[in-house]
Short mmCIF file of the N, C-alpha and C atoms (twelve columns), coordinates in Angstrom:
data_MODEL
# 
_entry.id   MODEL 
# 
loop_
_atom_site.group_PDB 
_atom_site.id 
_atom_site.type_symbol 
_atom_site.label_atom_id 
_atom_site.label_alt_id 
_atom_site.label_comp_id 
_atom_site.label_asym_id 
_atom_site.label_seq_id 
_atom_site.Cartn_x 
_atom_site.Cartn_y 
_atom_site.Cartn_z 
_atom_site.pdbx_PDB_model_num 
ATOM 1   N N  . UNK A 1  -68.338  26.422 -21.351 1 
ATOM 2   C CA . UNK A 1  -67.035  27.318 -21.076 1 
ATOM 3   C C  . UNK A 1  -66.327  27.589 -22.109 1 
ATOM 4   N N  . UNK A 2  -65.896  28.553 -22.049 1 
ATOM 5   C CA . UNK A 2  -65.048  29.399 -23.480 1 
ATOM 6   C C  . UNK A 2  -63.501  29.265 -22.925 1 
ATOM 7   N N  . UNK A 3  -62.466  28.671 -23.849 1 
ATOM 8   C CA . UNK A 3  -61.464  28.603 -23.450 1 
ATOM 9   C C  . UNK A 3  -60.566  29.887 -24.102 1 
ATOM 10  N N  . UNK A 4  -59.706  30.449 -23.304 1 
ATOM 11  C CA . UNK A 4  -58.795  31.892 -22.908 1 
ATOM 12  C C  . UNK A 4  -57.635  31.526 -23.597 1 
ATOM 13  N N  . UNK A 5  -56.974  30.379 -23.555 1 
ATOM 14  C CA . UNK A 5  -55.844  29.865 -24.284 1 
ATOM 15  C C  . UNK A 5  -54.614  30.493 -23.081 1 
ATOM 16  N N  . UNK A 6  -55.460  30.815 -22.172 1 
ATOM 17  C CA . UNK A 6  -54.067  31.207 -20.794 1 
ATOM 18  C C  . UNK A 6  -53.762  29.890 -19.845 1 
ATOM 19  N N  . UNK A 7  -52.647  29.428 -19.678 1 
ATOM 20  C CA . UNK A 7  -52.490  27.990 -18.696 1 
ATOM 21  C C  . UNK A 7  -51.541  29.213 -17.831 1 
ATOM 22  N N  . UNK A 8  -52.092  29.000 -16.790 1 
ATOM 23  C CA . UNK A 8  -50.741  29.384 -15.178 1 
ATOM 24  C C  . UNK A 8  -50.428  28.232 -14.458 1 
ATOM 25  N N  . UNK A 9  -49.375  28.282 -13.676 1 
ATOM 26  C CA . UNK A 9  -48.597  27.130 -12.887 1 
ATOM 27  C C  . UNK A 9  -49.401  27.281 -11.659 1 
ATOM 28  N N  . UNK A 10 -49.418  26.542 -10.834 1 
ATOM 29  C CA . UNK A 10 -50.042  26.901 -8.872  1 
ATOM 30  C C  . UNK A 10 -48.951  26.343 -8.837  1 
ATOM 31  N N  . UNK A 11 -48.758  27.521 -7.713  1 
ATOM 32  C CA . UNK A 11 -47.246  27.658 -7.399  1 
ATOM 33  C C  . UNK A 11 -46.831  26.905 -5.612  1 
ATOM 34  N N  . UNK A 12 -46.275  26.896 -5.110  1 
ATOM 35  C CA . UNK A 12 -45.918  25.913 -4.172  1 
ATOM 36  C C  . UNK A 12 -46.712  26.115 -2.989  1 
ATOM 37  N N  . UNK A 13 -47.750  27.129 -2.390  1 
ATOM 38  C CA . UNK A 13 -48.451  27.254 -1.987  1 
ATOM 39  C C  . UNK A 13 -49.981  26.396 -2.301  1 
ATOM 40  N N  . UNK A 14 -49.917  26.497 -3.615  1 
ATOM 41  C CA . UNK A 14 -51.387  26.365 -3.870  1 
ATOM 42  C C  . UNK A 14 -51.528  27.129 -4.676  1 
ATOM 43  N N  . UNK A 15 -51.284  28.081 -4.778  1 
ATOM 44  C CA . UNK A 15 -51.968  29.486 -5.199  1 
ATOM 45  C C  . UNK A 15 -52.219  29.721 -6.727  1 
ATOM 46  N N  . UNK A 16 -52.865  30.337 -7.816  1 
ATOM 47  C CA . UNK A 16 -52.967  30.322 -8.800  1 
ATOM 48  C C  . UNK A 16 -53.044  31.539 -9.188  1 
ATOM 49  N N  . UNK A 17 -52.300  32.890 -10.398 1 
ATOM 50  C CA . UNK A 17 -52.561  34.050 -10.662 1 
ATOM 51  C C  . UNK A 17 -53.753  33.815 -11.475 1 
ATOM 52  N N  . UNK A 18 -55.137  34.541 -11.204 1 
ATOM 53  C CA . UNK A 18 -55.851  35.369 -12.396 1 
ATOM 54  C C  . UNK A 18 -55.487  36.578 -13.701 1 
ATOM 55  N N  . UNK A 19 -55.252  36.208 -14.461 1 
ATOM 56  C CA . UNK A 19 -54.698  37.171 -15.434 1 
ATOM 57  C C  . UNK A 19 -55.731  38.649 -14.918 1 
ATOM 58  N N  . UNK A 20 -54.611  39.691 -15.025 1 
ATOM 59  C CA . UNK A 20 -55.528  41.505 -14.939 1 
ATOM 60  C C  . UNK A 20 -56.763  41.547 -16.041 1 
ATOM 61  N N  . UNK A 21 -56.344  41.260 -16.974 1 
ATOM 62  C CA . UNK A 21 -57.595  41.391 -17.881 1 
ATOM 63  C C  . UNK A 21 -58.713  40.874 -17.802 1 
ATOM 64  N N  . UNK A 22 -58.428  38.963 -17.352 1 
ATOM 65  C CA . UNK A 22 -59.600  38.439 -17.143 1 
ATOM 66  C C  . UNK A 22 -60.297  38.739 -16.418 1 
ATOM 67  N N  . UNK A 23 -59.591  39.425 -15.060 1 
ATOM 68  C CA . UNK A 23 -59.842  39.850 -13.843 1 
ATOM 69  C C  . UNK A 23 -61.094  41.171 -13.738 1 
ATOM 70  N N  . UNK A 24 -60.685  41.932 -14.654 1 
ATOM 71  C CA . UNK A 24 -61.388  43.336 -15.569 1 
ATOM 72  C C  . UNK A 24 -62.692  42.621 -16.000 1 
ATOM 73  N N  . UNK A 25 -62.379  41.996 -17.238 1 
ATOM 74  C CA . UNK A 25 -63.512  41.801 -18.004 1 
ATOM 75  C C  . UNK A 25 -64.785  41.037 -16.791 1 
ATOM 76  N N  . UNK A 26 -64.492  40.099 -16.173 1 
ATOM 77  C CA . UNK A 26 -64.870  39.522 -15.149 1 
ATOM 78  C C  . UNK A 26 -65.599  40.636 -14.311 1 
ATOM 79  N N  . UNK A 27 -65.350  41.570 -13.635 1 
ATOM 80  C CA . UNK A 27 -65.217  42.294 -13.048 1 
ATOM 81  C C  . UNK A 27 -64.979  42.034 -11.236 1 
ATOM 82  N N  . UNK A 28 -63.661  41.525 -11.361 1 
ATOM 83  C CA . UNK A 28 -63.087  40.640 -10.334 1 
ATOM 84  C C  . UNK A 28 -62.647  41.797 -9.719  1 
ATOM 85  N N  . UNK A 29 -62.333  41.797 -8.437  1 
ATOM 86  C CA . UNK A 29 -61.692  43.101 -7.654  1 
ATOM 87  C C  . UNK A 29 -60.699  42.543 -7.040  1 
ATOM 88  N N  . UNK A 30 -59.460  43.508 -6.637  1 
ATOM 89  C CA . UNK A 30 -58.743  42.678 -5.158  1 
ATOM 90  C C  . UNK A 30 -59.567  42.104 -4.032  1 
ATOM 91  N N  . UNK A 31 -59.448  41.588 -3.362  1 
ATOM 92  C CA . UNK A 31 -60.070  41.184 -1.830  1 
ATOM 93  C C  . UNK A 31 -61.878  40.472 -2.340  1 
ATOM 94  N N  . UNK A 32 -62.562  40.448 -3.773  1 
ATOM 95  C CA . UNK A 32 -63.204  39.833 -4.398  1 
ATOM 96  C C  . UNK A 32 -63.724  38.016 -3.298  1 
ATOM 97  N N  . UNK A 33 -64.297  38.029 -2.738  1 
ATOM 98  C CA . UNK A 33 -64.576  36.344 -2.443  1 
ATOM 99  C C  . UNK A 33 -65.032  35.608 -3.686  1 
ATOM 100 N N  . UNK A 34 -64.063  33.970 -4.022  1 
ATOM 101 C CA . UNK A 34 -64.694  33.354 -4.804  1 
ATOM 102 C C  . UNK A 34 -64.999  32.190 -3.866  1 
ATOM 103 N N  . UNK A 35 -65.831  31.781 -4.781  1 
ATOM 104 C CA . UNK A 35 -66.675  30.298 -4.472  1 
ATOM 105 C C  . UNK A 35 -66.064  28.946 -5.290  1 
ATOM 106 N N  . UNK A 36 -65.465  27.914 -5.146  1 
ATOM 107 C CA . UNK A 36 -64.701  26.918 -5.516  1 
ATOM 108 C C  . UNK A 36 -65.305  26.025 -5.995  1 
ATOM 109 N N  . UNK A 37 -65.883  25.158 -7.111  1 
ATOM 110 C CA . UNK A 37 -66.910  24.303 -7.199  1 
ATOM 111 C C  . UNK A 37 -65.656  23.209 -8.139  1 
ATOM 112 N N  . UNK A 38 -65.772  22.024 -7.873  1 
ATOM 113 C CA . UNK A 38 -65.271  20.744 -9.111  1 
ATOM 114 C C  . UNK A 38 -66.416  20.489 -9.929  1 
ATOM 115 N N  . UNK A 39 -66.556  19.936 -10.846 1 
ATOM 116 C CA . UNK A 39 -67.234  19.540 -11.484 1 
ATOM 117 C C  . UNK A 39 -66.134  18.664 -12.690 1 
ATOM 118 N N  . UNK A 40 -66.234  16.768 -11.950 1 
ATOM 119 C CA . UNK A 40 -65.471  16.083 -12.599 1 
ATOM 120 C C  . UNK A 40 -64.095  16.469 -12.390 1 
ATOM 121 N N  . UNK A 41 -63.304  16.576 -13.734 1 
ATOM 122 C CA . UNK A 41 -61.791  16.815 -13.394 1 
ATOM 123 C C  . UNK A 41 -61.374  18.823 -13.620 1 
ATOM 124 N N  . UNK A 42 -62.766  19.252 -13.762 1 
ATOM 125 C CA . UNK A 42 -62.828  21.085 -13.872 1 
ATOM 126 C C  . UNK A 42 -62.882  21.551 -12.688 1 
ATOM 127 N N  . UNK A 43 -62.528  22.862 -12.106 1 
ATOM 128 C CA . UNK A 43 -62.469  23.962 -11.009 1 
ATOM 129 C C  . UNK A 43 -63.038  24.758 -11.390 1 
ATOM 130 N N  . UNK A 44 -64.221  24.944 -11.148 1 
ATOM 131 C CA . UNK A 44 -65.089  26.214 -11.649 1 
ATOM 132 C C  . UNK A 44 -64.805  27.642 -10.030 1 
ATOM 133 N N  . UNK A 45 -64.525  28.233 -10.802 1 
ATOM 134 C CA . UNK A 45 -64.617  30.066 -10.144 1 
ATOM 135 C C  . UNK A 45 -65.534  30.522 -10.307 1 
ATOM 136 N N  . UNK A 46 -66.530  31.102 -8.932  1 
ATOM 137 C CA . UNK A 46 -67.879  32.053 -9.173  1 
ATOM 138 C C  . UNK A 46 -67.170  33.152 -8.265  1 
ATOM 139 N N  . UNK A 47 -67.665  34.271 -8.990  1 
ATOM 140 C CA . UNK A 47 -67.777  35.377 -7.767  1 
ATOM 141 C C  . UNK A 47 -68.840  35.062 -6.487  1 
ATOM 142 N N  . UNK A 48 -68.701  35.060 -5.481  1 
ATOM 143 C CA . UNK A 48 -68.937  34.773 -3.996  1 
ATOM 144 C C  . UNK A 48 -70.437  35.761 -4.062  1 
ATOM 145 N N  . UNK A 49 -71.699  35.541 -4.125  1 
ATOM 146 C CA . UNK A 49 -72.634  35.968 -3.861  1 
ATOM 147 C C  . UNK A 49 -73.822  35.775 -2.482  1 
ATOM 148 N N  . UNK A 50 -73.302  36.207 -1.810  1 
ATOM 149 C CA . UNK A 50 -74.201  34.918 -0.781  1 
ATOM 150 C C  . UNK A 50 -75.523  35.996 -0.032  1 
ATOM 151 N N  . UNK A 51 -74.909  37.480 -0.492  1 
ATOM 152 C CA . UNK A 51 -75.782  38.741 0.040   1 
ATOM 153 C C  . UNK A 51 -76.945  38.575 -0.633  1 
ATOM 154 N N  . UNK A 52 -77.037  37.869 -2.387  1 
ATOM 155 C CA . UNK A 52 -77.786  37.891 -3.011  1 
ATOM 156 C C  . UNK A 52 -78.834  36.792 -3.428  1 
ATOM 157 N N  . UNK A 53 -78.847  35.624 -1.926  1 
ATOM 158 C CA . UNK A 53 -79.182  35.123 -2.234  1 
ATOM 159 C C  . UNK A 53 -80.697  35.209 -2.241  1 
ATOM 160 N N  . UNK A 54 -81.693  34.607 -2.970  1 
ATOM 161 C CA . UNK A 54 -83.336  34.684 -3.004  1 
ATOM 162 C C  . UNK A 54 -83.327  34.705 -1.297  1 
ATOM 163 N N  . UNK A 55 -84.427  35.008 -0.659  1 
ATOM 164 C CA . UNK A 55 -84.780  34.914 0.738   1 
ATOM 165 C C  . UNK A 55 -86.029  33.508 0.845   1 
ATOM 166 N N  . UNK A 56 -87.052  33.630 -0.488  1 
ATOM 167 C CA . UNK A 56 -88.007  32.398 -0.366  1 
ATOM 168 C C  . UNK A 56 -87.321  30.969 -0.798  1 
ATOM 169 N N  . UNK A 57 -86.155  31.141 -2.195  1 
ATOM 170 C CA . UNK A 57 -85.555  29.613 -2.528  1 
ATOM 171 C C  . UNK A 57 -84.316  29.799 -2.385  1 
ATOM 172 N N  . UNK A 58 -83.193  30.694 -1.668  1 
ATOM 173 C CA . UNK A 58 -82.190  30.286 -1.428  1 
ATOM 174 C C  . UNK A 58 -81.179  30.548 -2.800  1 
ATOM 175 N N  . UNK A 59 -81.940  30.932 -3.943  1 
ATOM 176 C CA . UNK A 59 -81.224  30.347 -5.452  1 
ATOM 177 C C  . UNK A 59 -80.641  31.734 -5.500  1 
ATOM 178 N N  . UNK A 60 -79.288  31.971 -5.888  1 
ATOM 179 C CA . UNK A 60 -78.224  33.178 -6.569  1 
ATOM 180 C C  . UNK A 60 -77.826  33.093 -7.985  1 
ATOM 181 N N  . UNK A 61 -79.004  34.150 -8.300  1 
ATOM 182 C CA . UNK A 61 -79.219  34.017 -9.640  1 
ATOM 183 C C  . UNK A 61 -78.411  35.688 -10.115 1 
ATOM 184 N N  . UNK A 62 -77.914  36.038 -11.322 1 
ATOM 185 C CA . UNK A 62 -77.733  36.892 -12.163 1 
ATOM 186 C C  . UNK A 62 -79.464  38.046 -11.878 1 
ATOM 187 N N  . UNK A 63 -80.571  37.637 -11.777 1 
ATOM 188 C CA . UNK A 63 -82.074  37.616 -12.179 1 
ATOM 189 C C  . UNK A 63 -82.419  38.160 -10.652 1 
ATOM 190 N N  . UNK A 64 -81.803  37.775 -9.546  1 
ATOM 191 C CA . UNK A 64 -82.223  38.176 -8.407  1 
ATOM 192 C C  . UNK A 64 -82.356  39.933 -8.081  1 
ATOM 193 N N  . UNK A 65 -83.232  40.595 -7.262  1 
ATOM 194 C CA . UNK A 65 -83.576  41.696 -7.203  1 
ATOM 195 C C  . UNK A 65 -83.516  42.100 -5.793  1 
ATOM 196 N N  . UNK A 66 -82.902  43.302 -5.357  1 
ATOM 197 C CA . UNK A 66 -82.597  43.408 -4.088  1 
ATOM 198 C C  . UNK A 66 -84.067  44.602 -3.532  1 
ATOM 199 N N  . UNK A 67 -84.760  44.479 -2.610  1 
ATOM 200 C CA . UNK A 67 -85.770  45.317 -2.521  1 
ATOM 201 C C  . UNK A 67 -85.774  45.934 -1.284  1 
ATOM 202 N N  . UNK A 68 -86.639  46.545 -1.060  1 
ATOM 203 C CA . UNK A 68 -86.656  47.567 0.878   1 
ATOM 204 C C  . UNK A 68 -85.424  47.803 1.179   1 
ATOM 205 N N  . UNK A 69 -84.961  48.191 0.506   1 
ATOM 206 C CA . UNK A 69 -83.341  49.299 0.526   1 
ATOM 207 C C  . UNK A 69 -82.101  48.447 1.014   1 
ATOM 208 N N  . UNK A 70 -82.925  46.743 0.465   1 
ATOM 209 C CA . UNK A 70 -81.204  45.878 0.178   1 
ATOM 210 C C  . UNK A 70 -81.920  45.066 1.158   1 
ATOM 211 N N  . UNK A 71 -82.756  44.981 1.911   1 
ATOM 212 C CA . UNK A 71 -83.109  43.935 3.232   1 
ATOM 213 C C  . UNK A 71 -83.615  42.515 2.659   1 
ATOM 214 N N  . UNK A 72 -84.326  42.574 1.357   1 
ATOM 215 C CA . UNK A 72 -85.212  41.367 0.695   1 
ATOM 216 C C  . UNK A 72 -84.732  41.500 -0.464  1 
ATOM 217 N N  . UNK A 73 -84.028  40.166 -0.553  1 
ATOM 218 C CA . UNK A 73 -83.731  40.032 -2.099  1 
ATOM 219 C C  . UNK A 73 -84.609  38.848 -2.610  1 
ATOM 220 N N  . UNK A 74 -85.073  39.268 -3.769  1 
ATOM 221 C CA . UNK A 74 -85.804  37.222 -4.662  1 
ATOM 222 C C  . UNK A 74 -85.730  37.043 -5.903  1 
ATOM 223 N N  . UNK A 75 -85.763  35.813 -6.443  1 
ATOM 224 C CA . UNK A 75 -84.976  35.515 -7.728  1 
ATOM 225 C C  . UNK A 75 -86.413  36.068 -8.043  1 
ATOM 226 N N  . UNK A 76 -86.571  35.658 -9.224  1 
ATOM 227 C CA . UNK A 76 -87.993  35.815 -9.699  1 
ATOM 228 C C  . UNK A 76 -88.745  34.608 -9.666  1 
ATOM 229 N N  . UNK A 77 -88.434  33.738 -9.390  1 
ATOM 230 C CA . UNK A 77 -89.448  32.482 -8.806  1 
ATOM 231 C C  . UNK A 77 -89.539  32.559 -7.492  1 
ATOM 232 N N  . UNK A 78 -88.631  33.262 -6.836  1 
ATOM 233 C CA . UNK A 78 -89.543  33.710 -5.510  1 
ATOM 234 C C  . UNK A 78 -90.410  34.670 -5.363  1 
ATOM 235 N N  . UNK A 79 -90.048  35.919 -6.202  1 
ATOM 236 C CA . UNK A 79 -91.297  36.556 -5.745  1 
ATOM 237 C C  . UNK A 79 -92.711  36.156 -6.539  1 
ATOM 238 N N  . UNK A 80 -92.271  35.371 -7.466  1 
ATOM 239 C CA . UNK A 80 -93.644  34.579 -7.715  1 
ATOM 240 C C  . UNK A 80 -94.330  34.017 -6.083  1 
ATOM 241 N N  . UNK A 81 -93.621  33.467 -5.832  1 
ATOM 242 C CA . UNK A 81 -94.360  32.445 -4.800  1 
ATOM 243 C C  . UNK A 81 -94.652  33.579 -3.796  1 
ATOM 244 N N  . UNK A 82 -93.592  34.255 -3.448  1 
ATOM 245 C CA . UNK A 82 -93.665  35.716 -2.575  1 
ATOM 246 C C  . UNK A 82 -95.220  35.945 -2.661  1 
ATOM 247 N N  . UNK A 83 -95.684  36.552 -3.998  1 
ATOM 248 C CA . UNK A 83 -96.652  37.541 -4.476  1 
ATOM 249 C C  . UNK A 83 -97.644  36.274 -4.295  1 
ATOM 250 N N  . UNK A 84 -97.623  35.120 -4.884  1 
ATOM 251 C CA . UNK A 84 -98.740  33.971 -4.385  1 
ATOM 252 C C  . UNK A 84 -99.364  34.017 -2.835  1 
ATOM 253 N N  . UNK A 85 -98.493  33.846 -2.086  1 
ATOM 254 C CA . UNK A 85 -98.629  33.487 -0.855  1 
ATOM 255 C C  . UNK A 85 -99.500  35.015 -0.199  1 
ATOM 256 N N  . UNK A 86 -98.763  36.056 -0.653  1 
ATOM 257 C CA . UNK A 86 -99.370  37.253 -0.147  1 
ATOM 258 C C  . UNK A 86 -101.172 37.542 -0.640  1 
ATOM 259 N N  . UNK A 87 -101.063 37.443 -1.891  1 
ATOM 260 C CA . UNK A 87 -102.104 37.112 -2.875  1 
ATOM 261 C C  . UNK A 87 -103.230 36.201 -1.613  1 
ATOM 262 N N  . UNK A 88 -102.952 34.817 -1.280  1 
ATOM 263 C CA . UNK A 88 -103.459 33.911 -0.467  1 
ATOM 264 C C  . UNK A 88 -104.116 34.486 0.641   1 
ATOM 265 N N  . UNK A 89 -102.909 34.906 1.170   1 
ATOM 266 C CA . UNK A 89 -103.301 35.632 2.637   1 
ATOM 267 C C  . UNK A 89 -104.162 36.688 2.885   1 
ATOM 268 N N  . UNK A 90 -104.127 37.582 2.176   1 
ATOM 269 C CA . UNK A 90 -104.963 38.726 1.381   1 
ATOM 270 C C  . UNK A 90 -106.690 38.481 1.328   1 
ATOM 271 N N  . UNK A 91 -106.672 37.770 0.861   1 
ATOM 272 C CA . UNK A 91 -107.868 37.153 0.243   1 
ATOM 273 C C  . UNK A 91 -108.804 36.454 1.328   1 
ATOM 274 N N  . UNK A 92 -107.545 35.511 2.320   1 
ATOM 275 C CA . UNK A 92 -108.392 34.786 3.083   1 
ATOM 276 C C  . UNK A 92 -108.611 36.150 4.419   1 
ATOM 277 N N  . UNK A 93 -107.958 37.154 4.627   1 
ATOM 278 C CA . UNK A 93 -108.407 38.454 5.144   1 
ATOM 279 C C  . UNK A 93 -110.071 38.418 5.263   1 
ATOM 280 N N  . UNK A 94 -110.682 38.472 4.086   1 
ATOM 281 C CA . UNK A 94 -111.594 39.111 3.450   1 
ATOM 282 C C  . UNK A 94 -113.254 38.249 4.367   1 
# 
């Protein structure tokens, strides 16, 4: 993790403001959903990308790719698994 030197206080409703400079750098727009994780005493925010979950593995990575007009999303590992399954299915047909 990279230390930005930015400190923010939590308001009375439990909200924290993310600085606009940081949102621009991370391409986080207004109304973008964020996932919240905890790791020990750290809180981790990531952009929510459920629509980019791999159909085969469920993985969400920056390397996932959409196919068939966005109907199928595959990670590199998911693509390998699908290709293997398809090759096996095709070889059984012969």
